Amino acid sequence: MLKDFETKKHEDKSQLNAEIKELQSKLLGQQQLLMQAKLPVIVLIEGWAASGKGSLIKEFISELDPRFYHVESPKPLPQSQERYPFLYPYMKAIPINGKVTFLDSGWMENVVRKYLRHEITKEEYRCMIRQVNEFERQLRDGGYIILKIFLHIGKQEQYDRLYRLVEDPGTEWRVDQDDLWQHKEYKRFMEAYDDFMEKTGDIAGWHVLDGNRRKTATRDALKLLVQRIERGIEEGKYEGSTSEEDFPLKEMPKLADVDLSPSIDDEEYSKELKKLQTRLSELHNIIYRKKIPVILCYEGWDAAGKGGNIRRVTYALDPRGFDVHPIASPLPHELNRHYLWRFWINLPKTGHICIFDRTWYGRVMVERLEGFCTDKEWRRAYHEINEFERMLTDWGAVLIKFWIHIDQDVQLERFTNRENTPEKQWKITDEDWRNREKWDEYEVVVDELLQKTSTKNAPWYIIESNDKKYARIKTLRIIVKALEKACEKNFKRLME
Amino acid sequence: MLKDFETKKHEDKSQLNAEIKELQSKLLGQQQLLMQAKLPVIVLIEGWAASGKGSLIKEFISELDPRFYHVESPKPLPQSQERYPFLYPYMKAIPINGKVTFLDSGWMENVVRKYLRHEITKEEYRCMIRQVNEFERQLRDGGYIILKIFLHIGKQEQYDRLYRLVEDPGTEWRVDQDDLWQHKEYKRFMEAYDDFMEKTGDIAGWHVLDGNRRKTATRDALKLLVQRIERGIEEGKYEGSTSEEDFPLKEMPKLADVDLSPSIDDEEYSKELKKLQTRLSELHNIIYRKKIPVILCYEGWDAAGKGGNIRRVTYALDPRGFDVHPIASPLPHELNRHYLWRFWINLPKTGHICIFDRTWYGRVMVERLEGFCTDKEWRRAYHEINEFERMLTDWGAVLIKFWIHIDQDVQLERFTNRENTPEKQWKITDEDWRNREKWDEYEVVVDELLQKTSTKNAPWYIIESNDKKYARIKTLRIIVKALEKACEKNFKRLME
C-alpha cells in the first residue's frame, strides 16, 4: 500500500554500486539461458511521474545485448491506439520466446488515468480490472514471466523533481500537463494506484520500490528480475492453470443432427442477395460513423464454401473499411509468441470490419488433433477464448462466428469437381484429402468447441451449406440483423 | 493530360457487364500464375474525390481470393504517419511476392495536397517528385509490377456527386472538408495532377480513365491489369536497370591503409566517456524537442566491438527515445519483399534515434559473397542505397555510418578469448570462423562499398577498434558533433 509506505533518503552508494554491477552481469549471463529455455519475460515498470522509470530501465539494459530485449514506451498513447481495446498496445508489445520486453508504464497507468479523468464508468473500471487479470493469467499460462514494479516517491519529492525539470530549459519539455495534473491530484492518484494494485496482484505480485533511494531501488529491481528469471529457468515453462469460469452458453445442436437439406431457388437467391447486400452496404456506413468494430469469424469444413460466402459479404462493403485475414499455419515469429497474439494484432479498429477466414479456434481443432499443442493447452483454450471474445464484446465489438457446414458426400463431390476443373485445381491439396480422412475426429472436436464456446455474447451460427446459395443468404441475414441491433446503440456505451 | 480529356456519359452496359465478368474471371485465373512466378503487383488508384475509386477496387477484388490481395487505404494519413518519410506508408504496404496490393490513393494525392496546402516548398516538391521516381524504379527493378490509374471526372460531375452524397444522411460523412476544398480549387488541382503525372510517368505510365463512364472505366482498368500481369508473367521477373547517377562522394582510404594503432589510456577514457555521454544525453533532449530523426548504422568485422560500442551510446540515451535493431538473416516475410523493406519499416519517427546493428549493406557484403542475390542486384544496390540514404537525409535525418575496424590478429585473439570464457561462448559460432576464412574476400567488398557509398550527405566513418575504448570515444565524438550541428537547425527546414 502506497499510503503506509515509508521512504528514506540515505543509502550507501559505493556498496550499492558494486551490488548493481554484479547483478547486471548476472542478468547478462541469464540471456543465453533464457534463449535456451525459450522463456519470454515482461517487465512492467509503473510509478509516479518523475519517479525515475526511465533511469531504472537504463540500468536494466546497460549490459544487455540489444538483440535480447526491447523497450516499449506506450505512453502517451497515440490517438490511433485509442481505436483498439485498451490492452492492445501491451499485447502487441509482448516479446518472442527467450526475450525481454521492458514496458515504461503500461496497463495500470492507462486504466487509472482513464478512470480519474472520468472517461470510464465505475462499471467499466471493474471490467478493465477483470480483463487485466485475465490478460496476465493468460500470458503466465502461456509461459510468460511477468515482473511488475511500482516506483514510489512522496508528494514533496515529486514536487522537487518536477520543479527541477521545469526550471531547466533543456528538460522542461519532459513535464507535461498530465504530470502536473497528477501532482495536483496526488492523493486521488495514490488511492487509485492502491486500489488498482490491490485488485491486480494475484497473478503477478506488485513490488513497490522506494524511488527516493535510487540506488537501492535499482539494486532491488535488478535482484527481483534476476531471481525471477532464475526461478523461471529452474521451474521451466509454466504449464498453466486450469481455472474454470462458467460463461452463459447458448445451446448448440450436434453437427450430426443438423438438417442439411435447406436450399433456395435461383430467383429468390438473386433477389434476396441484392436486398441484403444493399442493406449491408448502408449498415457499413452507419457502423463506420458510429465507430462500431465488427469481427466476423469463419470456420468450416474444407470446400464448405467459406471463400464464396465471404466474397458475397465483402462485395457489399467499402474496401476502405474492411480487411480479410486468411489464417494459415503460424509463421515462426507468430509461433514464438502467445497463440492469440497474431489475432490480437489483426483486430479491426473501431468502425472497421474484420473478417477472419479461419480463426483462433485452430487451437482446439487442428492444433489439438495434430498434437501442435499440449493437452493442457487446448483444454485451457476454450476458457481463454471465451475470455478473449468477452473482452472484444465488452469493448463494443460485434462478434459473429459461423461454422460453414456440409456433409461428407457433398465434400467429396466438390473435391472431385475441383480436381477435374483446371482453374480450381489449386484449391485442392493432399492435405485436404488427409483432413477428410479424419472427418470423424474433427466432428468430435468441432462438436465440443461449439458446445463450450457458444457464449451469449459471441454465439456460433451453424450455416447449412450443402446449398451454397442458401448458406450465403443465411449468413448475410445474420450479419444484417446483428449490425442493425448494434446500430441502435452507440459505441462506447455498449459496455454498460 | 486532364485538361484536354474528353468525357462521355453513354455506354452499353450489358455488353460491358459481360466483358467485366470475363476479365474478372481471367484475373482470378492469374492468381495462381502470379504465385508461381512470385511476382508482386501494386495497383495505385488515384483520382478525384467521388470519382469512384472505392467502387473500382470492389470490382477488382470481387472474384479474388482474400489470401491473394490486400486493399490499403492510407488516406487520411493518421498523424503518426506524418512523423515518417512521406513514402513510408506506401513502402510499408508493398505486397509479398505473388500477391497484389490495391492502393486507394497514394503518393500522388499525398504530394499534391501537401503542395497545394503550401506545406512544402517548390524545392521540396521537386525533391519529392524525384523520390517518387526513385521509389518506383527501385520497386520495378526489384521485380514489382506497378499499374497506375487516375480516375477522372469533370468539375460539374464532381459537384453532382458530392451534392448527392451530402444530401443523404447515410453518406454525408463520406464527404470531408478536404473534398470540398478540392472541388472549390478544382482548376488548381487539375494543374497539379497534370504536372505530377507528367513528371512521374517514366517508370510506370499513368492511365487516365473516364470516371463518368463507370462500366467502361471498370472494363478498361481490369483489362489493363490483366494485360499487365500477362506481360509480367511472360517476361518473368524484371531484372532491373543499371541507371547510374553520380553522387558527390567523400574520399575513403583502403582498409589496409588504416592505421589501427590509436589507443587511449584508461583515465582519459573514463573522463572522456563521462563527458561525451553527458553531452549526448543533453543532445538527445534537443533532438527530441526539435523532432530530428537520427539513424546510426553499425557495420564491422565480427568481434570488432560493435555491441559494446553501441551500449556506450545507448547508455547516454533515454530508453523511451531510441531503438536498436539487430539485423540478422531476413525472415521469410522479409525475404519475399523488396530487400530494403525491412529497413524502411524500422525507420525511427521524427525525434527518435534508431541504431541499426548491421544494415542494408548486407546486400553488398554477405549477400553478394554468398550468392544470396544476383550479380545485377548487388551491382545496382550501391546506387539504390545512395538514393535511399539521400531520401533519409532530405527528410531531415541525421545519418551516420560506422565501419568498426580491427585487424586479423586482434580478431583471432578475441575469438579465442570468447571460446575460452564460458559467459562469452554464445558470442562465437562456426559461422564466425567461416567468415574469418573469407577475410580477404570481405576486405575487397568492404573497400568497394566504402568507396561507392560514402556520400557527402551520409559519409562512412572508419573506427579503429583494435583498442575498443579508443573506438568508443571516437564514435561518441562523431555522434556528438553531428547532433550538435543538426541541433543548430530545425527539422522541416533541413530539406531546403
Coordinates of C-alpha atoms in Angstrom, one line a residue, chain B residues 110-425:
Chain B
N110 CA -0.2 12.9 -50.7
V111 CA 2.3 15.1 -52.5
V112 CA -0.2 17.2 -54.5
R113 CA -2.2 18.0 -51.3
K114 CA 1.0 18.9 -49.4
Y115 CA 2.0 21.2 -52.2
L116 CA -1.4 22.9 -52.7
R117 CA -1.7 23.4 -49.0
H118 CA 1.7 25.1 -49.0
E119 CA 3.1 22.6 -46.5
I120 CA 6.1 22.1 -48.8
T121 CA 8.1 24.5 -50.9
K122 CA 8.6 24.2 -54.6
E123 CA 12.1 22.8 -53.9
E124 CA 10.6 20.2 -51.6
Y125 CA 8.0 19.3 -54.2
R126 CA 10.8 18.7 -56.8
C127 CA 12.6 16.6 -54.3
M128 CA 9.6 14.5 -53.6
I129 CA 9.0 14.0 -57.4
R130 CA 12.5 12.7 -57.6
Q131 CA 11.9 10.4 -54.7
V132 CA 8.7 9.1 -56.2
N133 CA 10.6 8.2 -59.4
E134 CA 13.4 6.6 -57.5
F135 CA 10.8 4.7 -55.4
E136 CA 9.0 3.4 -58.4
R137 CA 12.2 2.5 -60.2
Q138 CA 13.6 0.6 -57.2
L139 CA 10.4 -1.3 -56.9
R140 CA 10.3 -2.1 -60.6
D141 CA 13.9 -3.2 -60.5
G142 CA 13.0 -5.4 -57.5
G143 CA 10.5 -7.2 -59.7
Y144 CA 7.3 -5.3 -58.7
I145 CA 4.7 -4.8 -61.3
I146 CA 3.2 -1.3 -60.9
L147 CA 0.0 -0.2 -62.5
K148 CA -1.1 3.4 -62.0
I149 CA -4.6 4.6 -62.8
F150 CA -6.2 8.0 -62.5
L151 CA -10.0 8.2 -62.4
H152 CA -11.1 11.5 -63.9
I153 CA -14.4 13.3 -63.7
G154 CA -15.2 16.9 -64.7
K155 CA -16.0 19.7 -62.2
Q156 CA -19.8 19.6 -62.8
E157 CA -19.9 15.8 -62.4
Q158 CA -17.9 16.1 -59.2
Y159 CA -20.4 18.7 -57.9
D160 CA -23.3 16.5 -58.7
R161 CA -21.8 13.5 -56.9
L162 CA -20.7 15.4 -53.9
Y163 CA -24.1 17.0 -53.7
R164 CA -25.8 13.6 -53.8
L165 CA -23.5 12.3 -51.1
V166 CA -24.0 15.3 -48.8
E167 CA -27.8 15.3 -49.2
D168 CA -28.2 11.7 -48.0
P169 CA -27.7 11.5 -44.2
G170 CA -26.3 8.0 -44.7
T171 CA -23.4 9.1 -46.9
E172 CA -22.9 12.7 -45.8
W173 CA -19.9 11.7 -43.6
R174 CA -18.1 10.5 -46.7
V175 CA -17.5 14.0 -47.8
D176 CA -14.9 15.8 -45.8
Q177 CA -13.6 19.3 -45.8
D178 CA -10.7 18.2 -48.0
D179 CA -13.1 17.0 -50.7
L180 CA -15.0 20.3 -50.7
W181 CA -11.7 22.2 -50.8
Q182 CA -10.6 20.1 -53.7
H183 CA -13.9 20.9 -55.5
K184 CA -13.5 24.6 -54.9
E185 CA -9.9 24.5 -56.1
Y186 CA -10.7 22.1 -59.0
K187 CA -8.6 24.0 -61.5
R188 CA -5.6 24.3 -59.3
F189 CA -5.8 20.6 -58.5
M190 CA -6.1 19.7 -62.2
E191 CA -3.0 21.6 -63.0
A192 CA -1.2 20.0 -60.1
Y193 CA -2.3 16.5 -61.1
D194 CA -1.2 17.1 -64.6
D195 CA 2.1 18.3 -63.5
F196 CA 2.6 15.4 -61.2
M197 CA 1.6 12.9 -63.9
E198 CA 3.8 14.5 -66.4
K199 CA 6.8 14.2 -64.2
T200 CA 6.2 10.7 -62.9
G201 CA 5.2 8.6 -65.9
D202 CA 8.6 7.3 -67.0
I203 CA 8.9 4.2 -64.8
A204 CA 5.2 3.2 -64.8
G205 CA 2.9 5.1 -67.1
W206 CA -0.3 6.8 -66.0
H207 CA -3.6 5.6 -67.3
V208 CA -6.3 8.2 -67.1
L209 CA -9.8 6.6 -67.2
D210 CA -13.1 8.3 -67.6
G211 CA -14.9 8.2 -64.3
N212 CA -18.1 9.4 -65.9
R213 CA -18.5 6.1 -67.6
R214 CA -18.2 3.7 -64.7
K215 CA -18.6 0.5 -66.6
T216 CA -16.2 1.5 -69.3
A217 CA -13.6 2.6 -66.7
T218 CA -14.0 -0.7 -64.8
R219 CA -13.6 -2.7 -68.0
D220 CA -10.6 -0.7 -69.0
A221 CA -9.0 -0.9 -65.6
L222 CA -9.5 -4.7 -65.4
K223 CA -8.1 -5.1 -68.9
L224 CA -5.1 -3.0 -68.1
L225 CA -4.3 -5.1 -65.0
V226 CA -5.0 -8.5 -66.8
Q227 CA -2.7 -7.5 -69.7
R228 CA -0.1 -6.1 -67.4
I229 CA 0.0 -9.3 -65.4
E230 CA 0.0 -11.4 -68.6
R231 CA 3.0 -9.5 -69.8
G232 CA 4.7 -9.7 -66.4
I233 CA 4.3 -13.5 -66.3
E234 CA 5.5 -13.8 -69.9
E235 CA 8.6 -11.7 -69.3
G236 CA 9.3 -13.2 -65.9
K237 CA 10.8 -11.2 -63.1
Y238 CA 12.2 -7.9 -64.3
E239 CA 15.9 -7.9 -64.0
G240 CA 16.5 -4.3 -63.2
S241 CA 18.0 -1.4 -64.9
T242 CA 21.5 -0.2 -64.4
S243 CA 20.9 3.5 -64.1
E244 CA 23.9 5.4 -62.8
E245 CA 24.0 8.8 -61.2
D246 CA 27.0 10.4 -59.7
F247 CA 26.6 11.1 -56.0
P248 CA 29.1 13.5 -54.5
L249 CA 31.5 11.2 -52.7
K250 CA 33.9 11.6 -49.8
E251 CA 37.2 10.0 -50.4
M252 CA 37.9 7.0 -48.3
P253 CA 41.1 5.1 -47.6
K254 CA 41.5 1.4 -48.3
L255 CA 41.1 -0.6 -45.1
A256 CA 44.6 -2.0 -45.5
D257 CA 45.9 1.6 -45.2
V258 CA 44.2 2.4 -42.0
D259 CA 46.5 2.8 -39.1
L260 CA 45.0 0.6 -36.3
S261 CA 47.4 1.6 -33.6
P262 CA 45.5 4.5 -32.0
S263 CA 44.7 3.9 -28.3
I264 CA 43.6 5.7 -25.2
D265 CA 44.6 5.3 -21.6
D266 CA 42.1 4.3 -19.0
E267 CA 42.0 7.5 -17.1
E268 CA 41.4 9.7 -20.2
Y269 CA 38.9 7.1 -21.4
S270 CA 36.8 7.3 -18.2
K271 CA 36.9 11.1 -18.2
E272 CA 36.0 11.5 -21.9
L273 CA 33.3 8.8 -21.8
K274 CA 31.6 10.6 -19.0
K275 CA 31.8 14.0 -20.7
L276 CA 30.6 12.7 -24.0
Q277 CA 27.8 10.7 -22.6
T278 CA 26.6 13.7 -20.6
R279 CA 26.6 15.8 -23.7
L280 CA 24.9 13.2 -25.8
S281 CA 22.2 12.9 -23.2
E282 CA 21.6 16.7 -23.4
L283 CA 21.5 16.5 -27.2
H284 CA 19.0 13.7 -27.1
N285 CA 16.7 16.1 -25.3
I286 CA 17.1 18.7 -28.0
I287 CA 16.7 16.2 -30.8
Y288 CA 13.5 15.0 -29.3
R289 CA 12.1 18.5 -29.0
K290 CA 13.2 19.6 -32.4
K291 CA 11.9 16.3 -33.8
I292 CA 15.1 15.4 -35.7
P293 CA 15.3 11.8 -36.6
V294 CA 18.6 10.1 -36.1
I295 CA 19.9 6.9 -37.7
L296 CA 23.1 5.3 -36.6
C297 CA 24.5 2.4 -38.7
Y298 CA 27.0 -0.1 -37.4
E299 CA 28.9 -2.4 -39.7
G300 CA 32.3 -4.1 -39.0
W301 CA 34.2 -7.2 -38.6
D302 CA 33.0 -10.0 -36.3
A303 CA 34.3 -9.3 -32.8
A304 CA 35.2 -5.7 -33.7
G305 CA 33.3 -4.5 -30.7
K306 CA 30.1 -3.2 -32.2
G307 CA 27.9 -4.4 -29.3
G308 CA 30.0 -2.7 -26.6
N309 CA 30.3 0.4 -28.7
I310 CA 26.5 0.6 -29.2
R311 CA 26.0 0.1 -25.4
R312 CA 28.2 3.1 -24.6
V313 CA 26.0 5.2 -26.9
T314 CA 22.6 3.9 -25.7
Y315 CA 23.7 4.3 -22.0
A316 CA 23.5 8.0 -22.6
L317 CA 20.1 7.9 -24.1
D318 CA 16.6 7.9 -22.7
P319 CA 15.3 4.4 -23.4
R320 CA 12.0 5.9 -24.4
G321 CA 13.6 7.7 -27.3
F322 CA 15.6 5.1 -29.1
D323 CA 15.5 1.6 -30.6
V324 CA 18.3 -0.8 -31.5
H325 CA 17.5 -3.0 -34.5
P326 CA 19.8 -6.0 -34.7
I327 CA 19.8 -7.2 -38.3
A328 CA 20.1 -11.0 -38.9
S329 CA 19.2 -13.1 -41.9
P330 CA 15.9 -12.0 -43.3
L331 CA 12.8 -13.9 -42.2
P332 CA 10.5 -15.4 -44.9
H333 CA 8.1 -12.5 -44.9
E334 CA 11.1 -10.1 -45.3
L335 CA 12.8 -12.2 -48.0
N336 CA 9.6 -12.1 -50.0
R337 CA 9.6 -8.4 -50.2
H338 CA 12.0 -5.7 -51.6
Y339 CA 15.3 -6.0 -49.7
L340 CA 15.1 -2.5 -48.3
W341 CA 11.6 -3.1 -46.9
R342 CA 12.7 -4.4 -43.5
F343 CA 14.8 -1.3 -43.0
W344 CA 12.1 1.1 -44.2
I345 CA 9.6 -0.3 -41.7
N346 CA 12.1 0.1 -38.9
L347 CA 12.9 3.8 -39.5
P348 CA 12.7 6.0 -36.5
K349 CA 10.0 8.5 -36.2
T350 CA 11.0 12.2 -36.0
G351 CA 12.7 13.0 -32.8
H352 CA 13.8 9.4 -32.2
I353 CA 17.1 7.7 -32.5
C354 CA 17.4 4.3 -34.3
I355 CA 20.5 2.2 -34.2
F356 CA 21.0 -0.5 -36.8
D357 CA 23.4 -3.2 -35.7
R358 CA 24.3 -4.3 -39.2
T359 CA 22.3 -2.7 -42.0
W360 CA 21.2 -2.7 -45.6
Y361 CA 24.8 -3.0 -46.6
G362 CA 24.4 -6.8 -46.1
R363 CA 23.3 -6.8 -49.7
V364 CA 26.7 -5.7 -51.0
M365 CA 28.6 -7.8 -48.4
V366 CA 27.3 -11.2 -47.3
E367 CA 24.5 -11.4 -49.9
R368 CA 27.0 -10.7 -52.6
L369 CA 29.6 -13.0 -51.4
E370 CA 27.3 -15.9 -50.5
G371 CA 25.3 -15.6 -53.7
F372 CA 22.1 -14.7 -52.0
C373 CA 21.4 -12.2 -54.7
T374 CA 22.2 -11.9 -58.4
D375 CA 25.1 -10.1 -59.8
K376 CA 22.8 -7.4 -61.2
E377 CA 21.2 -7.0 -57.8
W378 CA 24.2 -6.2 -55.8
R379 CA 25.8 -4.1 -58.5
R380 CA 22.6 -1.9 -58.6
A381 CA 22.5 -1.8 -54.8
Y382 CA 25.2 0.9 -54.3
H383 CA 23.1 3.3 -56.3
E384 CA 19.8 2.2 -54.6
I385 CA 21.4 2.6 -51.2
N386 CA 22.7 6.0 -52.1
E387 CA 19.2 7.1 -53.1
F388 CA 17.7 5.5 -50.0
E389 CA 20.1 7.4 -47.8
R390 CA 19.6 10.7 -49.7
M391 CA 15.9 10.3 -49.2
L392 CA 16.6 9.9 -45.4
T393 CA 18.8 13.0 -45.2
D394 CA 16.5 15.0 -47.4
W395 CA 13.8 14.1 -45.0
G396 CA 15.9 15.7 -42.3
A397 CA 17.5 12.7 -40.7
V398 CA 21.0 12.7 -39.3
L399 CA 22.5 9.5 -40.8
I400 CA 25.9 8.3 -39.6
K401 CA 27.6 5.1 -40.7
F402 CA 30.4 3.4 -38.8
W403 CA 32.7 0.7 -40.0
I404 CA 34.2 -0.8 -36.8
H405 CA 37.6 -1.9 -37.9
I406 CA 40.2 -4.3 -36.5
D407 CA 42.9 -6.5 -37.9
Q408 CA 43.0 -10.2 -38.3
D409 CA 45.3 -10.8 -35.3
V410 CA 43.0 -8.9 -32.9
Q411 CA 40.0 -10.8 -34.3
L412 CA 41.8 -14.2 -33.6
E413 CA 42.7 -13.1 -30.1
R414 CA 39.1 -12.1 -29.4
F415 CA 37.6 -15.3 -30.9
T416 CA 39.9 -17.4 -28.8
N417 CA 39.1 -15.4 -25.8
R418 CA 35.4 -15.9 -26.4
E419 CA 35.8 -19.6 -26.8
N420 CA 37.7 -19.8 -23.5
T421 CA 35.3 -17.7 -21.5
P422 CA 32.1 -19.6 -20.6
E423 CA 29.9 -16.5 -20.4
K424 CA 31.1 -15.4 -23.9
Q425 CA 30.8 -18.7 -25.7

